[in-house]
Tab-separated table of C-alpha atoms and ligand atoms in Angstrom:
chain	number	residue	atom	x	y	z
A	1	UNK	CA	-101.904	32.933	-21.447
A	2	UNK	CA	-99.792	33.413	-24.530
A	3	UNK	CA	-98.563	30.574	-26.687
A	4	UNK	CA	-95.227	29.202	-25.541
A	5	UNK	CA	-93.293	26.069	-26.332
A	6	UNK	CA	-90.964	24.604	-23.750
A	7	UNK	CA	-87.790	23.773	-25.636
A	8	UNK	CA	-84.460	22.640	-24.159
A	9	UNK	CA	-83.691	21.767	-20.573
A	10	UNK	CA	-81.067	24.187	-19.177
A	11	UNK	CA	-80.558	23.496	-15.471
A	12	UNK	CA	-82.001	21.591	-12.549
A	13	UNK	CA	-81.430	23.166	-9.153
A	14	UNK	CA	-82.655	22.189	-5.722
A	15	UNK	CA	-86.087	23.775	-6.117
A	16	UNK	CA	-86.606	24.562	-9.786
A	17	UNK	CA	-85.864	23.515	-13.359
A	18	UNK	CA	-85.092	25.946	-16.157
A	19	UNK	CA	-85.951	25.509	-19.852
A	20	UNK	CA	-85.440	27.595	-22.970
A	21	UNK	CA	-88.497	28.723	-24.922
A	22	UNK	CA	-88.793	28.051	-28.629
A	23	UNK	CA	-88.055	31.164	-30.666
A	24	UNK	CA	-87.085	33.229	-27.620
A	25	UNK	CA	-83.586	34.098	-26.455
A	26	UNK	CA	-84.220	36.612	-23.677
A	27	UNK	CA	-86.899	34.637	-21.838
A	28	UNK	CA	-86.882	31.243	-20.150
A	29	UNK	CA	-89.329	28.987	-18.346
A	30	UNK	CA	-88.918	28.418	-14.623
A	31	UNK	CA	-90.614	25.262	-13.286
A	32	UNK	CA	-91.087	24.866	-9.539
A	33	UNK	CA	-90.599	21.383	-8.016
A	34	UNK	CA	-91.978	19.742	-4.868
A	35	UNK	CA	-88.420	18.785	-3.825
A	36	UNK	CA	-87.186	20.321	-0.604
A	37	UNK	CA	-83.602	20.447	0.651
A	38	UNK	CA	-81.979	21.932	3.727
A	39	UNK	CA	-78.506	22.281	5.253
A	40	UNK	CA	-76.822	22.526	1.845
A	41	UNK	CA	-78.838	19.505	0.581
A	42	UNK	CA	-77.799	17.224	3.470
A	43	UNK	CA	-81.496	16.874	4.279
A	44	UNK	CA	-83.766	15.971	1.372
A	45	UNK	CA	-87.518	15.494	1.053
A	46	UNK	CA	-90.620	16.683	-0.700
A	47	UNK	CA	-93.335	19.082	0.355
A	48	UNK	CA	-96.794	18.320	-1.018
A	49	UNK	CA	-97.848	20.835	-3.680
A	50	UNK	CA	-94.789	23.024	-3.055
A	51	UNK	CA	-94.237	23.520	-6.806
A	52	UNK	CA	-97.746	24.904	-7.264
A	53	UNK	CA	-97.642	26.937	-4.055
A	54	UNK	CA	-94.234	28.518	-4.696
A	55	UNK	CA	-95.005	29.290	-8.344
A	56	UNK	CA	-98.234	31.027	-7.325
A	57	UNK	CA	-96.662	32.867	-4.402
A	58	UNK	CA	-93.676	34.065	-6.433
A	59	UNK	CA	-95.961	35.321	-9.230
A	60	UNK	CA	-98.202	37.091	-6.705
A	61	UNK	CA	-95.360	38.704	-4.757
A	62	UNK	CA	-93.325	39.708	-7.823
A	63	UNK	CA	-96.431	41.368	-9.325
A	64	UNK	CA	-96.861	43.286	-6.069
A	65	UNK	CA	-93.213	44.397	-6.148
A	66	UNK	CA	-93.430	45.415	-9.840
A	67	UNK	CA	-96.517	47.500	-9.012
A	68	UNK	CA	-94.396	49.347	-6.466
A	69	UNK	CA	-91.479	50.087	-8.777
A	70	UNK	CA	-89.186	47.072	-8.324
A	71	UNK	CA	-87.758	45.732	-11.588
A	72	UNK	CA	-88.019	41.919	-11.624
A	73	UNK	CA	-87.555	39.050	-14.061
A	74	UNK	CA	-91.225	38.029	-13.833
A	75	UNK	CA	-93.139	37.947	-17.136
A	76	UNK	CA	-96.159	35.691	-16.623
A	77	UNK	CA	-97.411	32.534	-14.978
A	78	UNK	CA	-98.179	29.927	-17.651
A	79	UNK	CA	-99.257	26.867	-15.633
A	80	UNK	CA	-99.671	25.682	-12.048
A	81	UNK	CA	-95.949	25.114	-11.643
A	82	UNK	CA	-94.394	27.205	-14.427
A	83	UNK	CA	-93.688	30.855	-15.114
A	84	UNK	CA	-91.926	32.710	-17.915
A	85	UNK	CA	-89.129	34.986	-16.721
A	86	UNK	CA	-86.526	37.186	-18.375
A	87	UNK	CA	-83.284	35.269	-18.707
A	88	UNK	CA	-80.686	36.704	-16.359
A	89	UNK	CA	-76.998	36.257	-15.823
A	90	UNK	CA	-77.294	35.622	-12.102
A	91	UNK	CA	-75.001	37.631	-9.808
A	92	UNK	CA	-73.565	34.883	-7.597
A	93	UNK	CA	-74.418	36.694	-4.374
A	94	UNK	CA	-77.293	35.742	-2.091
A	95	UNK	CA	-78.590	38.956	-0.548
A	96	UNK	CA	-80.116	38.370	2.897
A	97	UNK	CA	-82.203	40.943	4.747
A	98	UNK	CA	-82.972	40.428	8.439
A	99	UNK	CA	-85.565	42.179	10.592
A	100	UNK	CA	-85.622	39.779	13.552
A	101	UNK	CA	-82.719	37.655	14.815
A	102	UNK	CA	-82.997	33.987	13.762
A	103	UNK	CA	-81.119	31.215	11.973
A	104	UNK	CA	-77.417	31.551	11.258
A	105	UNK	CA	-77.302	35.091	12.701
A	106	UNK	CA	-77.540	33.533	16.189
A	107	UNK	CA	-74.240	31.706	15.602
A	108	UNK	CA	-72.398	34.833	14.454
A	109	UNK	CA	-73.567	37.420	16.977
A	110	UNK	CA	-74.696	37.816	20.582
A	111	UNK	CA	-78.267	38.394	19.395
A	112	UNK	CA	-80.954	36.078	20.763
A	113	UNK	CA	-83.683	34.432	18.682
A	114	UNK	CA	-86.747	36.673	18.144
A	115	UNK	CA	-84.853	39.839	19.134
A	116	UNK	CA	-86.226	42.633	16.940
A	117	UNK	CA	-83.458	44.501	15.102
A	118	UNK	CA	-83.626	48.281	15.322
A	119	UNK	CA	-82.365	48.520	11.750
A	120	UNK	CA	-82.502	45.743	9.171
A	121	UNK	CA	-79.255	43.850	8.569
A	122	UNK	CA	-78.231	43.231	4.947
A	123	UNK	CA	-75.730	40.433	4.332
A	124	UNK	CA	-74.027	39.051	1.238
A	125	UNK	CA	-73.294	35.334	0.866
A	126	UNK	CA	-71.250	33.847	-1.979
A	127	UNK	CA	-73.676	31.558	-3.864
A	128	UNK	CA	-71.483	28.467	-4.031
A	129	UNK	CA	-72.763	25.136	-2.702
A	130	UNK	CA	-69.263	23.602	-2.679
A	131	UNK	CA	-68.060	26.315	-0.270
A	132	UNK	CA	-71.315	26.157	1.725
A	133	UNK	CA	-72.483	29.657	0.696
A	134	UNK	CA	-70.062	31.606	2.940
A	135	UNK	CA	-70.753	35.088	4.320
A	136	UNK	CA	-68.691	37.659	2.380
A	137	UNK	CA	-68.128	41.395	2.500
A	138	UNK	CA	-67.869	43.920	-0.348
A	139	UNK	CA	-64.099	43.446	-0.710
A	140	UNK	CA	-64.513	39.679	-1.105
A	141	UNK	CA	-67.255	40.155	-3.711
A	142	UNK	CA	-65.129	42.635	-5.659
A	143	UNK	CA	-62.003	40.441	-5.419
A	144	UNK	CA	-63.980	37.481	-6.830
A	145	UNK	CA	-65.410	39.794	-9.546
A	146	UNK	CA	-68.968	38.884	-8.521
A	147	UNK	CA	-69.966	42.559	-8.767
A	148	UNK	CA	-68.403	46.014	-8.564
A	149	UNK	CA	-68.900	48.523	-5.724
A	150	UNK	CA	-71.631	50.431	-7.522
A	151	UNK	CA	-73.548	47.214	-8.139
A	152	UNK	CA	-73.131	46.106	-4.507
A	153	UNK	CA	-74.491	49.471	-3.359
A	154	UNK	CA	-77.437	48.999	-5.709
A	155	UNK	CA	-78.121	45.466	-4.381
A	156	UNK	CA	-78.172	46.772	-0.813
A	157	UNK	CA	-80.490	49.654	-1.684
A	158	UNK	CA	-82.853	47.456	-3.729
A	159	UNK	CA	-82.939	44.788	-0.990
A	160	UNK	CA	-83.895	47.392	1.647
A	161	UNK	CA	-86.599	48.838	-0.599
A	162	UNK	CA	-88.009	45.341	-1.189
A	163	UNK	CA	-87.912	44.777	2.589
A	164	UNK	CA	-89.841	47.981	3.234
A	165	UNK	CA	-92.504	46.829	0.753
A	166	UNK	CA	-92.713	43.257	2.029
A	167	UNK	CA	-92.919	43.966	5.786
A	168	UNK	CA	-96.378	45.612	5.510
A	169	UNK	CA	-97.417	43.138	2.788
A	170	UNK	CA	-96.881	40.198	5.156
A	171	UNK	CA	-98.117	42.079	8.236
A	172	UNK	CA	-101.471	42.605	6.530
A	173	UNK	CA	-101.592	38.813	6.146
A	174	UNK	CA	-100.832	38.012	9.786
A	175	UNK	CA	-97.157	37.195	9.208
A	176	UNK	CA	-93.876	38.669	10.435
A	177	UNK	CA	-91.105	38.866	7.849
A	178	UNK	CA	-88.168	37.682	9.969
A	179	UNK	CA	-85.580	37.423	7.171
A	180	UNK	CA	-85.350	36.513	3.502
A	181	UNK	CA	-82.986	35.815	0.609
A	182	UNK	CA	-82.891	37.568	-2.755
A	183	UNK	CA	-81.024	36.833	-5.975
A	184	UNK	CA	-80.414	39.426	-8.637
A	185	UNK	CA	-79.095	39.135	-12.184
A	186	UNK	CA	-78.420	41.113	-15.334
A	187	UNK	CA	-80.775	41.047	-18.320
A	188	UNK	CA	-79.702	41.137	-21.980
A	189	UNK	CA	-79.112	44.911	-21.697
A	190	UNK	CA	-77.031	44.607	-18.535
A	191	UNK	CA	-79.784	45.964	-16.292
A	192	UNK	CA	-79.980	44.472	-12.794
A	193	UNK	CA	-83.348	42.813	-12.066
A	194	UNK	CA	-84.650	40.835	-9.106
A	195	UNK	CA	-84.663	37.141	-10.075
A	196	UNK	CA	-85.318	33.705	-8.604
A	197	UNK	CA	-88.227	33.324	-6.143
A	198	UNK	CA	-89.809	34.692	-2.967
A	199	UNK	CA	-91.491	31.830	-1.091
A	200	UNK	CA	-91.552	30.096	2.318
A	201	UNK	CA	-88.371	28.336	1.053
A	202	UNK	CA	-86.538	31.664	0.948
A	203	UNK	CA	-88.235	33.673	3.710
A	204	UNK	CA	-88.583	33.166	7.455
A	205	UNK	CA	-92.229	33.929	8.228
A	206	UNK	CA	-93.662	33.809	11.742
A	207	UNK	CA	-97.273	34.045	12.797
A	208	UNK	CA	-97.792	37.654	13.897
A	209	UNK	CA	-99.498	36.687	17.160
A	210	UNK	CA	-97.818	33.472	18.292
A	211	UNK	CA	-94.410	33.611	16.518
A	212	UNK	CA	-95.177	30.109	15.200
A	213	UNK	CA	-92.745	29.286	12.386
A	214	UNK	CA	-94.501	29.139	9.005
A	215	UNK	CA	-91.695	28.461	6.537
A	216	UNK	CA	-88.975	25.992	5.600
A	217	UNK	CA	-87.754	25.852	9.209
A	218	UNK	CA	-90.732	23.493	9.792
A	219	UNK	CA	-89.051	21.128	7.290
A	220	UNK	CA	-85.483	21.829	8.500
A	221	UNK	CA	-86.220	21.054	12.138
A	222	UNK	CA	-89.298	18.769	11.840
A	223	UNK	CA	-91.493	21.239	13.710
A	224	UNK	CA	-94.827	19.913	12.454
A	225	UNK	CA	-96.789	19.169	9.294
A	226	UNK	CA	-94.879	21.124	6.662
A	227	UNK	CA	-97.472	20.324	3.952
A	228	UNK	CA	-100.131	22.091	6.006
A	229	UNK	CA	-97.778	24.978	6.775
A	230	UNK	CA	-97.126	25.736	3.084
A	231	UNK	CA	-100.834	25.403	2.207
A	232	UNK	CA	-101.711	27.745	5.092
A	233	UNK	CA	-99.137	30.358	4.004
A	234	UNK	CA	-100.553	30.308	0.467
A	235	UNK	CA	-104.098	30.811	1.831
A	236	UNK	CA	-102.969	33.731	3.969
A	237	UNK	CA	-100.959	35.467	1.274
A	238	UNK	CA	-103.124	35.174	-1.835
A	239	UNK	CA	-106.028	37.376	-0.763
B	301	LIG	N1	-84.243	34.809	-14.493
B	301	LIG	C1	-83.307	33.884	-14.334
B	301	LIG	N2	-82.464	33.579	-15.347
B	301	LIG	C2	-81.505	32.635	-15.184
B	301	LIG	N3	-81.301	31.944	-14.063
B	301	LIG	C3	-82.110	32.210	-13.021
B	301	LIG	C4	-83.143	33.190	-13.091
B	301	LIG	N4	-83.769	33.238	-11.886
B	301	LIG	C5	-83.148	32.330	-11.099
B	301	LIG	N5	-82.144	31.705	-11.758
B	301	LIG	C6	-81.250	30.638	-11.277
B	301	LIG	O1	-81.902	29.414	-11.554
B	301	LIG	C7	-81.670	28.472	-10.554
B	301	LIG	C8	-83.002	28.132	-9.943
B	301	LIG	O2	-83.050	26.876	-9.457
B	301	LIG	P1	-82.895	26.489	-7.925
B	301	LIG	O3	-83.540	25.166	-7.850
B	301	LIG	O4	-83.322	27.561	-7.004
B	301	LIG	O5	-81.313	26.344	-7.905
B	301	LIG	P2	-80.234	26.267	-6.751
B	301	LIG	O6	-80.240	24.863	-6.290
B	301	LIG	O7	-78.995	26.661	-7.474
B	301	LIG	O8	-80.665	27.267	-5.712
B	301	LIG	C9	-80.762	29.152	-9.527
B	301	LIG	O9	-79.425	28.801	-9.778
B	301	LIG	C10	-80.997	30.626	-9.789
B	301	LIG	O10	-79.877	31.409	-9.471
B	302	LIG	MG1	-82.380	28.286	-5.280
């Protein structure tokens, strides 16, 4: 671990805190919290050890993606709950990839829960808590100047490539990747990198044999002991 000094607090979100690093302008520190929220923060709680688990899982998964040619913000893990990342100007679009019908897709389509999709669905949501993160299309994103067409095409392509890497990654670990959310941003040179996190907060993961839910849905819908679920997912993934 290299020397680093946590400097100024930048932002506290629902799951993480961001800090500047002394003497560095292009890198920041991302600290993962135990706080859990759902339904646009209407439901609040904590999940035991979530900060440690999600920091470790994100580091592990981002390293795997980097190894397979995905450009990400990840630099290095520096403590149980903290990692250094490249500072990005976040593109305010949540990119969702779906392999199996679940969650909000069931309210928008005639698809039934657990129906396997022949082709993955990629969706864009406007990252805006006040508007409740609405589903948008390319024209909406361009009208709001969130990204241009070329960038939207890139986000879609990158999200599908990440999906094709993560499906076998999770399968090997006894988990089905039902759907997940990605955030991208631009680095100091304007290059688009994968940012944020990949964790049971941002993925739907089902047990490969039983379809048991092993992600934040356990917290959302009180399906069981969510502390055990997160600990179990970490054990399965970090092999
Ligand atoms: N590399 C990065 N540089 C700057 N901001 C980032 C980076 N990665 C993620 N972020 C942003 O930092 C915040 C992370 O905190 P989080 O608790 O997830 O916030 P939120 O409640 O907005 O989802 C998010 O707003 C996310 O978009
Ligand atoms: Mg977030």
